[in-house]
mmCIF file of C-alpha atoms in Angstrom:
data_model
loop_
_atom_site.group_PDB
_atom_site.id
_atom_site.type_symbol
_atom_site.label_atom_id
_atom_site.label_comp_id
_atom_site.label_asym_id
_atom_site.label_seq_id
_atom_site.Cartn_x
_atom_site.Cartn_y
_atom_site.Cartn_z
ATOM 1 C CA MET A 275 -46.403 -178.164 10.103
ATOM 2 C CA PRO A 276 -42.603 -178.383 10.652
ATOM 3 C CA SER A 277 -40.601 -178.125 7.272
ATOM 4 C CA THR A 278 -39.974 -181.194 5.396
ATOM 5 C CA THR A 279 -36.348 -180.781 5.641
ATOM 6 C CA ARG A 280 -36.545 -181.313 9.416
ATOM 7 C CA ARG A 281 -35.689 -184.735 10.511
ATOM 8 C CA THR A 282 -36.050 -186.951 13.678
ATOM 9 C CA VAL A 283 -32.306 -186.547 14.217
ATOM 10 C CA LEU A 284 -31.450 -183.948 16.904
ATOM 11 C CA THR A 285 -28.003 -182.441 17.452
ATOM 12 C CA ALA A 286 -26.253 -183.236 20.642
ATOM 13 C CA ALA A 287 -27.009 -179.843 21.965
ATOM 14 C CA ALA A 288 -30.746 -180.209 21.316
ATOM 15 C CA ALA A 289 -30.690 -183.685 22.976
ATOM 16 C CA ALA A 290 -29.343 -182.345 26.056
ATOM 17 C CA GLY A 291 -32.236 -179.710 25.848
ATOM 18 C CA VAL A 292 -34.666 -182.391 25.543
ATOM 19 C CA THR A 293 -33.412 -184.147 28.837
ATOM 20 C CA ALA A 294 -33.543 -180.682 30.858
ATOM 21 C CA ALA A 295 -36.793 -179.726 29.392
ATOM 22 C CA ALA A 296 -38.569 -183.166 30.069
ATOM 23 C CA ALA A 297 -37.797 -182.602 33.738
ATOM 24 C CA GLY A 298 -38.775 -178.896 33.835
ATOM 25 C CA THR A 299 -41.955 -179.307 31.750
ATOM 26 C CA ALA A 300 -42.952 -182.236 34.123
ATOM 27 C CA HIS A 301 -42.201 -180.281 37.293
ATOM 28 C CA ALA A 302 -44.322 -177.633 36.036
ATOM 29 C CA SER A 303 -47.183 -179.753 35.180
ATOM 30 C CA ALA A 304 -47.723 -182.190 37.897
ATOM 31 C CA HIS A 305 -49.119 -181.449 41.330
ATOM 32 C CA GLY A 306 -48.074 -182.683 44.634
ATOM 33 C CA HIS A 307 -45.208 -184.837 45.542
ATOM 34 C CA GLY A 308 -44.878 -188.384 46.375
ATOM 35 C CA ALA A 309 -42.483 -190.837 48.150
ATOM 36 C CA SER A 310 -38.974 -191.141 46.774
ATOM 37 C CA GLY A 311 -38.024 -193.786 44.511
ATOM 38 C CA SER A 312 -36.381 -197.151 45.314
ATOM 39 C CA ARG A 313 -34.300 -199.206 43.211
ATOM 40 C CA PRO A 314 -36.452 -201.325 40.630
ATOM 41 C CA VAL A 315 -37.215 -204.687 41.720
ATOM 42 C CA LYS A 316 -37.023 -207.841 39.341
ATOM 43 C CA GLU A 317 -39.062 -211.145 39.274
ATOM 44 C CA PRO A 318 -39.742 -213.925 37.002
ATOM 45 C CA PHE A 319 -42.798 -213.801 34.496
ATOM 46 C CA GLY A 320 -42.286 -216.688 32.511
ATOM 47 C CA ARG A 321 -40.579 -218.463 29.680
ATOM 48 C CA LEU A 322 -40.825 -218.457 25.869
ATOM 49 C CA ALA A 323 -41.137 -221.545 23.920
ATOM 50 C CA ASP A 324 -37.321 -221.669 23.529
ATOM 51 C CA GLY A 325 -36.548 -221.514 27.024
ATOM 52 C CA THR A 326 -35.744 -217.698 27.158
ATOM 53 C CA ARG A 327 -36.660 -216.407 30.696
ATOM 54 C CA VAL A 328 -38.847 -213.313 30.683
ATOM 55 C CA HIS A 329 -38.862 -210.860 33.790
ATOM 56 C CA ARG A 330 -40.605 -208.217 35.241
ATOM 57 C CA TRP A 331 -39.455 -204.936 36.666
ATOM 58 C CA THR A 332 -41.400 -202.977 39.128
ATOM 59 C CA VAL A 333 -40.593 -199.084 39.264
ATOM 60 C CA SER A 334 -42.031 -196.673 41.625
ATOM 61 C CA ASN A 335 -41.699 -193.136 42.335
ATOM 62 C CA GLY A 336 -43.708 -190.180 43.348
ATOM 63 C CA GLY A 337 -46.740 -192.114 43.601
ATOM 64 C CA THR A 338 -46.640 -193.698 40.267
ATOM 65 C CA THR A 339 -45.950 -197.614 39.873
ATOM 66 C CA LEU A 340 -44.853 -199.042 36.536
ATOM 67 C CA LYS A 341 -44.233 -202.819 35.783
ATOM 68 C CA VAL A 342 -42.258 -203.669 32.798
ATOM 69 C CA LEU A 343 -41.361 -206.700 30.973
ATOM 70 C CA SER A 344 -38.345 -207.503 29.238
ATOM 71 C CA TYR A 345 -40.396 -209.088 26.447
ATOM 72 C CA GLY A 346 -41.416 -206.321 24.117
ATOM 73 C CA GLY A 347 -40.550 -203.341 26.563
ATOM 74 C CA VAL A 348 -44.238 -204.090 27.360
ATOM 75 C CA ILE A 349 -45.974 -201.834 29.847
ATOM 76 C CA HIS A 350 -47.612 -204.405 32.122
ATOM 77 C CA SER A 351 -49.195 -202.061 34.484
ATOM 78 C CA LEU A 352 -49.135 -198.244 35.226
ATOM 79 C CA GLU A 353 -50.388 -197.487 38.774
ATOM 80 C CA THR A 354 -51.562 -193.953 39.752
ATOM 81 C CA ALA A 355 -54.029 -192.362 42.442
ATOM 82 C CA ASP A 356 -57.282 -191.057 42.161
ATOM 83 C CA ARG A 357 -58.387 -187.682 43.865
ATOM 84 C CA HIS A 358 -58.941 -189.667 46.964
ATOM 85 C CA GLY A 359 -55.531 -191.254 46.883
ATOM 86 C CA ARG A 360 -56.627 -194.598 45.864
ATOM 87 C CA PRO A 361 -54.267 -196.313 43.344
ATOM 88 C CA ALA A 362 -55.262 -198.447 40.327
ATOM 89 C CA ASN A 363 -53.909 -199.677 37.273
ATOM 90 C CA VAL A 364 -54.831 -197.570 34.437
ATOM 91 C CA ALA A 365 -53.038 -199.872 31.826
ATOM 92 C CA LEU A 366 -54.602 -202.741 29.703
ATOM 93 C CA GLY A 367 -52.633 -205.868 29.659
ATOM 94 C CA PHE A 368 -52.551 -209.838 30.298
ATOM 95 C CA ASP A 369 -51.724 -211.679 33.558
ATOM 96 C CA ASN A 370 -49.396 -214.440 31.813
ATOM 97 C CA LEU A 371 -46.855 -214.277 29.329
ATOM 98 C CA ASP A 372 -48.396 -216.796 26.600
ATOM 99 C CA ASP A 373 -51.435 -214.437 25.849
ATOM 100 C CA TYR A 374 -48.866 -211.607 25.209
ATOM 101 C CA VAL A 375 -47.063 -213.785 22.592
ATOM 102 C CA ALA A 376 -49.986 -215.197 21.110
ATOM 103 C CA LYS A 377 -52.689 -212.658 20.788
ATOM 104 C CA SER A 378 -51.667 -209.139 22.166
ATOM 105 C CA PRO A 379 -52.996 -206.387 20.271
ATOM 106 C CA TYR A 380 -49.610 -204.361 21.017
ATOM 107 C CA PHE A 381 -50.619 -204.102 24.967
ATOM 108 C CA GLY A 382 -47.943 -201.843 26.136
ATOM 109 C CA GLY A 383 -45.572 -202.731 23.649
ATOM 110 C CA LEU A 384 -42.208 -200.798 22.773
ATOM 111 C CA ILE A 385 -43.029 -200.154 19.007
ATOM 112 C CA GLY A 386 -40.335 -200.365 16.146
ATOM 113 C CA ARG A 387 -38.608 -200.268 13.915
ATOM 114 C CA TYR A 388 -41.577 -198.336 12.528
ATOM 115 C CA GLY A 389 -44.522 -197.530 14.411
ATOM 116 C CA ASN A 390 -47.745 -197.406 12.661
ATOM 117 C CA ARG A 391 -48.593 -198.181 8.897
ATOM 118 C CA ILE A 392 -46.305 -198.694 5.780
ATOM 119 C CA ALA A 393 -48.237 -198.766 2.569
ATOM 120 C CA ASN A 394 -48.075 -202.208 1.036
ATOM 121 C CA GLY A 395 -45.296 -203.023 3.134
ATOM 122 C CA ARG A 396 -42.437 -201.318 1.040
ATOM 123 C CA PHE A 397 -40.590 -198.352 0.838
ATOM 124 C CA THR A 398 -37.659 -196.835 -1.453
ATOM 125 C CA LEU A 399 -34.479 -195.596 0.121
ATOM 126 C CA ASP A 400 -31.444 -194.380 -1.873
ATOM 127 C CA GLY A 401 -32.813 -196.253 -4.978
ATOM 128 C CA THR A 402 -33.332 -199.560 -3.135
ATOM 129 C CA THR A 403 -36.795 -201.065 -2.391
ATOM 130 C CA HIS A 404 -37.250 -202.672 0.680
ATOM 131 C CA GLN A 405 -39.931 -205.226 1.217
ATOM 132 C CA LEU A 406 -41.376 -205.751 4.786
ATOM 133 C CA PRO A 407 -43.827 -207.989 6.449
ATOM 134 C CA VAL A 408 -47.250 -207.408 5.489
ATOM 135 C CA ASN A 409 -49.628 -208.063 8.627
ATOM 136 C CA ASP A 410 -52.129 -205.529 8.649
ATOM 137 C CA GLY A 411 -54.486 -205.997 5.522
ATOM 138 C CA PRO A 412 -51.977 -205.053 2.445
ATOM 139 C CA ASN A 413 -49.888 -202.891 4.874
ATOM 140 C CA SER A 414 -46.937 -203.512 7.234
ATOM 141 C CA LEU A 415 -47.831 -202.311 10.953
ATOM 142 C CA HIS A 416 -45.728 -201.578 13.834
ATOM 143 C CA GLY A 417 -42.544 -203.155 12.275
ATOM 144 C CA GLY A 418 -44.353 -206.380 10.970
ATOM 145 C CA ASP A 419 -45.473 -209.608 12.416
ATOM 146 C CA ARG A 420 -42.526 -209.645 14.895
ATOM 147 C CA GLY A 421 -41.703 -206.160 15.811
ATOM 148 C CA PHE A 422 -39.730 -204.518 18.728
ATOM 149 C CA ASP A 423 -42.715 -205.274 21.071
ATOM 150 C CA LYS A 424 -42.132 -208.950 20.575
ATOM 151 C CA ARG A 425 -38.446 -209.273 21.204
ATOM 152 C CA ILE A 426 -36.293 -209.668 24.275
ATOM 153 C CA TRP A 427 -34.757 -206.415 25.574
ATOM 154 C CA ASP A 428 -31.649 -206.130 27.976
ATOM 155 C CA VAL A 429 -32.834 -204.353 30.976
ATOM 156 C CA GLU A 430 -30.750 -202.122 33.221
ATOM 157 C CA PRO A 431 -32.202 -200.714 36.558
ATOM 158 C CA PHE A 432 -30.941 -197.161 37.635
ATOM 159 C CA THR A 433 -31.242 -194.605 40.276
ATOM 160 C CA ARG A 434 -30.017 -191.249 39.558
ATOM 161 C CA GLY A 435 -30.342 -188.553 42.418
ATOM 162 C CA ALA A 436 -34.299 -188.725 43.040
ATOM 163 C CA ALA A 437 -35.239 -190.420 39.956
ATOM 164 C CA THR A 438 -35.327 -194.106 39.142
ATOM 165 C CA GLY A 439 -35.913 -196.328 36.084
ATOM 166 C CA LEU A 440 -34.830 -198.884 33.549
ATOM 167 C CA ILE A 441 -32.631 -198.683 30.379
ATOM 168 C CA LEU A 442 -33.938 -201.094 27.806
ATOM 169 C CA SER A 443 -31.526 -201.821 25.093
ATOM 170 C CA ARG A 444 -30.927 -204.168 22.026
ATOM 171 C CA THR A 445 -29.498 -204.114 18.329
ATOM 172 C CA SER A 446 -31.774 -204.817 15.686
ATOM 173 C CA PRO A 447 -29.780 -206.747 12.957
ATOM 174 C CA ASP A 448 -29.527 -205.524 9.355
ATOM 175 C CA GLY A 449 -32.364 -207.206 7.502
ATOM 176 C CA GLU A 450 -34.494 -207.797 10.549
ATOM 177 C CA ALA A 451 -38.274 -207.716 9.208
ATOM 178 C CA GLY A 452 -36.415 -206.179 6.045
ATOM 179 C CA TYR A 453 -35.138 -203.160 7.369
ATOM 180 C CA PRO A 454 -31.720 -201.957 6.339
ATOM 181 C CA GLY A 455 -28.955 -201.460 8.782
ATOM 182 C CA ASN A 456 -27.746 -202.698 12.111
ATOM 183 C CA LEU A 457 -29.837 -200.545 14.550
ATOM 184 C CA ALA A 458 -28.592 -200.071 18.133
ATOM 185 C CA VAL A 459 -31.540 -198.781 20.300
ATOM 186 C CA ARG A 460 -31.477 -197.569 23.711
ATOM 187 C CA VAL A 461 -35.013 -196.733 25.601
ATOM 188 C CA THR A 462 -35.037 -195.193 28.835
ATOM 189 C CA TYR A 463 -38.200 -195.353 31.225
ATOM 190 C CA THR A 464 -38.014 -192.980 34.027
ATOM 191 C CA LEU A 465 -40.212 -192.177 37.003
ATOM 192 C CA THR A 466 -39.304 -188.793 38.408
ATOM 193 C CA PRO A 467 -39.890 -187.718 41.944
ATOM 194 C CA ARG A 468 -43.255 -186.302 41.073
ATOM 195 C CA GLY A 469 -44.437 -189.428 39.483
ATOM 196 C CA GLU A 470 -44.315 -188.441 35.987
ATOM 197 C CA TRP A 471 -43.395 -191.343 33.297
ATOM 198 C CA ARG A 472 -40.655 -190.229 30.976
ATOM 199 C CA ILE A 473 -39.559 -192.120 27.744
ATOM 200 C CA ASP A 474 -36.295 -191.144 25.965
ATOM 201 C CA TYR A 475 -35.425 -193.077 22.840
ATOM 202 C CA GLU A 476 -32.044 -193.149 21.208
ATOM 203 C CA ALA A 477 -30.943 -194.983 18.146
ATOM 204 C CA THR A 478 -27.869 -195.409 15.669
ATOM 205 C CA THR A 479 -27.323 -196.853 12.456
ATOM 206 C CA ASP A 480 -24.414 -198.340 10.227
ATOM 207 C CA ARG A 481 -26.677 -198.173 7.006
ATOM 208 C CA ALA A 482 -29.469 -195.441 6.107
ATOM 209 C CA THR A 483 -32.558 -196.739 7.235
ATOM 210 C CA VAL A 484 -36.077 -195.514 8.664
ATOM 211 C CA ILE A 485 -37.142 -195.384 12.225
ATOM 212 C CA ASN A 486 -40.351 -194.422 14.047
ATOM 213 C CA LEU A 487 -40.353 -195.488 17.565
ATOM 214 C CA THR A 488 -43.145 -195.291 20.196
ATOM 215 C CA SER A 489 -45.175 -196.689 22.998
ATOM 216 C CA HIS A 490 -48.580 -198.434 22.801
ATOM 217 C CA THR A 491 -50.166 -198.453 26.099
ATOM 218 C CA TYR A 492 -53.722 -198.924 26.292
ATOM 219 C CA PHE A 493 -54.987 -196.394 29.045
ATOM 220 C CA ASN A 494 -58.197 -196.327 30.739
ATOM 221 C CA LEU A 495 -58.018 -193.607 33.647
ATOM 222 C CA ALA A 496 -60.938 -195.270 35.385
ATOM 223 C CA GLY A 497 -58.905 -198.351 35.939
ATOM 224 C CA GLU A 498 -58.078 -201.407 33.656
ATOM 225 C CA GLY A 499 -61.009 -203.511 33.213
ATOM 226 C CA SER A 500 -63.438 -200.745 34.185
ATOM 227 C CA GLY A 501 -65.486 -200.510 30.920
ATOM 228 C CA SER A 502 -65.718 -197.693 28.195
ATOM 229 C CA ILE A 503 -63.613 -194.802 27.953
ATOM 230 C CA ASP A 504 -66.706 -192.745 26.315
ATOM 231 C CA GLY A 505 -66.665 -190.397 29.146
ATOM 232 C CA HIS A 506 -63.044 -189.573 29.265
ATOM 233 C CA LEU A 507 -62.261 -185.993 28.028
ATOM 234 C CA LEU A 508 -59.721 -185.256 25.713
ATOM 235 C CA GLU A 509 -58.065 -181.942 24.747
ATOM 236 C CA LEU A 510 -55.566 -182.288 21.931
ATOM 237 C CA ALA A 511 -53.641 -179.492 20.674
ATOM 238 C CA ALA A 512 -53.841 -180.026 16.995
ATOM 239 C CA ALA A 513 -55.766 -178.418 14.299
ATOM 240 C CA ARG A 514 -55.057 -180.621 11.611
ATOM 241 C CA TYR A 515 -55.172 -184.496 11.039
ATOM 242 C CA THR A 516 -54.195 -186.930 8.293
ATOM 243 C CA PRO A 517 -57.094 -188.534 6.622
ATOM 244 C CA VAL A 518 -56.753 -191.983 5.592
ATOM 245 C CA GLY A 519 -58.009 -194.192 3.026
ATOM 246 C CA PRO A 520 -59.963 -197.484 3.630
ATOM 247 C CA THR A 521 -56.630 -199.413 4.626
ATOM 248 C CA LEU A 522 -56.016 -196.454 7.036
ATOM 249 C CA ILE A 523 -52.822 -195.275 4.939
ATOM 250 C CA PRO A 524 -52.735 -191.465 4.977
ATOM 251 C CA THR A 525 -54.068 -189.933 1.744
ATOM 252 C CA GLY A 526 -51.161 -187.085 2.206
ATOM 253 C CA GLU A 527 -53.827 -184.322 2.969
ATOM 254 C CA LEU A 528 -53.479 -182.519 6.134
ATOM 255 C CA ALA A 529 -56.863 -181.766 6.852
ATOM 256 C CA ALA A 530 -58.495 -179.124 9.561
ATOM 257 C CA VAL A 531 -60.172 -180.789 12.182
ATOM 258 C CA ALA A 532 -62.628 -178.098 12.438
ATOM 259 C CA ARG A 533 -66.508 -179.038 12.058
ATOM 260 C CA THR A 534 -65.667 -182.725 11.952
ATOM 261 C CA PRO A 535 -65.308 -185.359 14.715
ATOM 262 C CA PHE A 536 -61.806 -184.933 15.058
ATOM 263 C CA ASP A 537 -61.729 -181.622 16.943
ATOM 264 C CA PHE A 538 -60.339 -181.829 20.351
ATOM 265 C CA ARG A 539 -58.955 -178.517 20.417
ATOM 266 C CA ARG A 540 -61.334 -177.896 23.337
ATOM 267 C CA ALA A 541 -61.849 -180.560 25.735
ATOM 268 C CA ARG A 542 -64.686 -182.915 24.875
ATOM 269 C CA THR A 543 -65.947 -186.588 25.677
ATOM 270 C CA ILE A 544 -64.591 -189.272 23.551
ATOM 271 C CA GLY A 545 -67.576 -191.132 22.987
ATOM 272 C CA ALA A 546 -69.931 -189.256 20.636
ATOM 273 C CA PRO A 547 -66.961 -188.167 17.960
ATOM 274 C CA ALA A 548 -65.930 -191.882 17.915
ATOM 275 C CA ARG A 549 -69.399 -193.016 16.852
ATOM 276 C CA THR A 550 -70.253 -190.217 14.541
ATOM 277 C CA ALA A 551 -71.352 -191.135 11.100
ATOM 278 C CA HIS A 552 -68.482 -189.937 9.163
ATOM 279 C CA GLU A 553 -66.627 -191.471 6.382
ATOM 280 C CA GLN A 554 -63.256 -191.493 8.394
ATOM 281 C CA VAL A 555 -64.642 -192.946 11.270
ATOM 282 C CA GLY A 556 -66.376 -195.685 9.244
ATOM 283 C CA PHE A 557 -62.921 -196.282 7.833
ATOM 284 C CA ALA A 558 -61.323 -196.963 11.224
ATOM 285 C CA LYS A 559 -64.489 -198.256 13.084
ATOM 286 C CA GLY A 560 -63.819 -195.288 15.257
ATOM 287 C CA ILE A 561 -60.797 -192.872 15.542
ATOM 288 C CA ASP A 562 -57.641 -194.285 14.658
ATOM 289 C CA HIS A 563 -55.808 -191.340 12.954
ATOM 290 C CA ASN A 564 -52.663 -189.383 13.303
ATOM 291 C CA TYR A 565 -52.947 -185.899 14.406
ATOM 292 C CA VAL A 566 -50.672 -183.107 13.383
ATOM 293 C CA LEU A 567 -49.492 -181.292 16.627
ATOM 294 C CA ASP A 568 -49.696 -177.612 16.683
ATOM 295 C CA LYS A 569 -46.166 -177.518 18.023
ATOM 296 C CA GLY A 570 -44.522 -179.424 15.227
ATOM 297 C CA LEU A 571 -41.286 -181.317 15.477
ATOM 298 C CA THR A 572 -39.479 -179.830 18.502
ATOM 299 C CA ALA A 573 -35.954 -180.269 20.315
ATOM 300 C CA ARG A 574 -37.777 -180.122 23.502
ATOM 301 C CA PRO A 575 -40.811 -181.958 24.670
ATOM 302 C CA GLY A 576 -43.858 -179.420 24.107
ATOM 303 C CA TYR A 577 -47.579 -179.843 25.085
ATOM 304 C CA ALA A 578 -49.847 -182.381 23.123
ATOM 305 C CA LEU A 579 -52.598 -183.255 25.034
ATOM 306 C CA THR A 580 -54.810 -183.781 28.287
ATOM 307 C CA VAL A 581 -56.960 -186.542 29.075
ATOM 308 C CA THR A 582 -59.366 -186.444 32.020
ATOM 309 C CA HIS A 583 -61.504 -188.956 33.862
ATOM 310 C CA PRO A 584 -64.045 -186.871 35.467
ATOM 311 C CA GLU A 585 -65.203 -189.646 37.973
ATOM 312 C CA SER A 586 -61.971 -190.489 39.477
ATOM 313 C CA GLY A 587 -60.201 -186.854 38.954
ATOM 314 C CA ARG A 588 -57.387 -188.614 37.253
ATOM 315 C CA VAL A 589 -55.481 -186.591 34.628
ATOM 316 C CA MET A 590 -52.790 -187.292 32.234
ATOM 317 C CA LYS A 591 -50.943 -184.498 30.302
ATOM 318 C CA MET A 592 -48.611 -185.571 27.592
ATOM 319 C CA TYR A 593 -45.617 -183.625 25.939
ATOM 320 C CA THR A 594 -43.503 -184.891 23.360
ATOM 321 C CA THR A 595 -40.828 -183.922 21.021
ATOM 322 C CA GLU A 596 -42.643 -185.738 17.950
ATOM 323 C CA PRO A 597 -44.813 -183.934 15.426
ATOM 324 C CA GLY A 598 -47.556 -186.280 15.338
ATOM 325 C CA MET A 599 -49.937 -188.216 17.929
ATOM 326 C CA GLN A 600 -52.003 -191.442 16.789
ATOM 327 C CA PHE A 601 -55.240 -191.296 18.740
ATOM 328 C CA TYR A 602 -56.795 -194.883 18.842
ATOM 329 C CA THR A 603 -60.059 -195.562 20.600
ATOM 330 C CA GLY A 604 -59.628 -199.175 21.026
ATOM 331 C CA ASN A 605 -61.894 -200.122 17.903
ATOM 332 C CA PHE A 606 -60.763 -203.722 17.499
ATOM 333 C CA LEU A 607 -61.066 -204.761 20.874
ATOM 334 C CA ASP A 608 -64.074 -207.358 20.519
ATOM 335 C CA GLY A 609 -64.505 -209.033 23.786
ATOM 336 C CA THR A 610 -62.219 -212.000 23.104
ATOM 337 C CA LEU A 611 -59.390 -210.897 25.487
ATOM 338 C CA THR A 612 -59.177 -211.460 29.033
ATOM 339 C CA GLY A 613 -57.175 -208.791 31.085
ATOM 340 C CA THR A 614 -55.219 -208.733 34.307
ATOM 341 C CA THR A 615 -58.255 -208.492 36.705
ATOM 342 C CA GLY A 616 -60.322 -211.108 34.658
ATOM 343 C CA ARG A 617 -62.531 -208.924 32.963
ATOM 344 C CA LEU A 618 -63.216 -208.953 29.261
ATOM 345 C CA TYR A 619 -61.845 -206.049 26.951
ATOM 346 C CA ARG A 620 -64.537 -204.649 24.411
ATOM 347 C CA GLN A 621 -64.604 -201.954 21.856
ATOM 348 C CA GLY A 622 -63.984 -198.608 23.266
ATOM 349 C CA ASP A 623 -62.616 -199.982 26.668
ATOM 350 C CA ALA A 624 -59.324 -197.992 26.289
ATOM 351 C CA LEU A 625 -57.370 -195.345 24.402
ATOM 352 C CA CYS A 626 -54.047 -195.146 22.895
ATOM 353 C CA LEU A 627 -52.049 -192.007 22.426
ATOM 354 C CA GLU A 628 -48.674 -192.971 20.499
ATOM 355 C CA ALA A 629 -46.398 -189.992 20.072
ATOM 356 C CA GLN A 630 -44.634 -190.502 16.649
ATOM 357 C CA HIS A 631 -43.819 -189.432 13.229
ATOM 358 C CA PHE A 632 -46.759 -189.615 10.549
ATOM 359 C CA PRO A 633 -47.832 -192.979 9.052
ATOM 360 C CA ASP A 634 -46.330 -194.091 5.901
ATOM 361 C CA SER A 635 -43.637 -191.188 5.941
ATOM 362 C CA PRO A 636 -41.134 -193.288 3.995
ATOM 363 C CA ASN A 637 -43.557 -193.324 1.153
ATOM 364 C CA GLN A 638 -44.897 -189.439 1.447
ATOM 365 C CA PRO A 639 -41.958 -187.097 0.968
ATOM 366 C CA ALA A 640 -44.239 -184.079 2.045
ATOM 367 C CA PHE A 641 -44.256 -185.441 5.704
ATOM 368 C CA PRO A 642 -41.519 -184.885 8.201
ATOM 369 C CA SER A 643 -38.441 -187.428 7.309
ATOM 370 C CA THR A 644 -37.876 -190.377 9.317
ATOM 371 C CA VAL A 645 -34.703 -191.482 7.777
ATOM 372 C CA LEU A 646 -31.638 -192.029 9.911
ATOM 373 C CA ARG A 647 -28.067 -192.277 8.300
ATOM 374 C CA PRO A 648 -24.804 -193.239 9.788
ATOM 375 C CA GLY A 649 -23.088 -190.921 11.945
ATOM 376 C CA GLU A 650 -26.541 -189.425 13.105
ATOM 377 C CA THR A 651 -28.295 -190.206 16.397
ATOM 378 C CA TYR A 652 -32.318 -190.570 16.495
ATOM 379 C CA ARG A 653 -33.531 -189.144 19.653
ATOM 380 C CA SER A 654 -37.134 -188.631 20.760
ATOM 381 C CA THR A 655 -38.688 -187.883 24.350
ATOM 382 C CA THR A 656 -42.214 -188.151 25.357
ATOM 383 C CA LEU A 657 -43.583 -187.209 28.815
ATOM 384 C CA HIS A 658 -46.727 -188.423 30.759
ATOM 385 C CA ALA A 659 -47.552 -186.130 33.849
ATOM 386 C CA PHE A 660 -50.163 -187.597 36.093
ATOM 387 C CA SER A 661 -52.340 -185.299 38.513
ATOM 388 C CA THR A 662 -55.922 -185.410 39.983
ATOM 389 C CA ARG A 663 -58.696 -182.643 39.951
#
């Protein structure tokens, strides 16, 4: 585990290393080349109740196509090919804005200020206690009832050499959702010439605050709406995880995955572990736990995991600077949501892999710190590399 004195804040030199390493790691991990990217395309995607226009941007490069909403920075779709070259959208979502506003379980959302749970919606920083919205039992989840995934983002398209993408930005005002400080956030979605999807997060504040940004894409490598992810194979480079109590707040223990349903150090199918009669699985109705990545908190993206769908041959590898990975098996999908292709989403029809700091870190000093102070810059990078086998 990384030292508790290490922070989410990286120096400028380390940040430069992150960008270079992300490109290098992706290049080494992917297979094959795709067509060069073109400039992102913008189109209308509806209006909010107050008349605010929402747009959808389409970005394509290296055989991967990403569709992104200005509402919530949402990943509306993520298209990649199978072993026969046939493309499919592998991300769950809705075909209309109203459903995202009214009932989305964070489909594709850009999550903040704090990804995951904070116990009782409270934390104390520098002697001051801050109360957050409680929206998940007794706890605050993913920034509260109106987190970053429900805000409008400014979107700027770019092409840089052979890469193309979008820069999303907004300033979260002091006191928004109970968090202190004016927080200026910039998130860059990049598609590389090899079709890798990279996310670079940056933020600064004028007052001490806590921050934990992540992406909440629901993946099904067989294709959106295709059914259960039980047969997907997962290899996750983590020998420990953070057990939780009944409301899914970590107990503070870093427990070994050995001889538990949480052991994915060698690739195994997801279905059986997510249905094992284990107290932790019972609490979450499946797996919804933070893994302590073996690599720890790093300045450059390090290897975290590989997901494989044997039938289509699709493979996704993830690399991140973050020390944790929340693995969620779609436990609360219940057949009441209709997806982009008109199919119902049921329990276990997707998995989420959220690179992050640990849940409830503001209340658990033994966990790596999520505090950001004036004069510091929060930086984090996560890379998704797609291939087939």
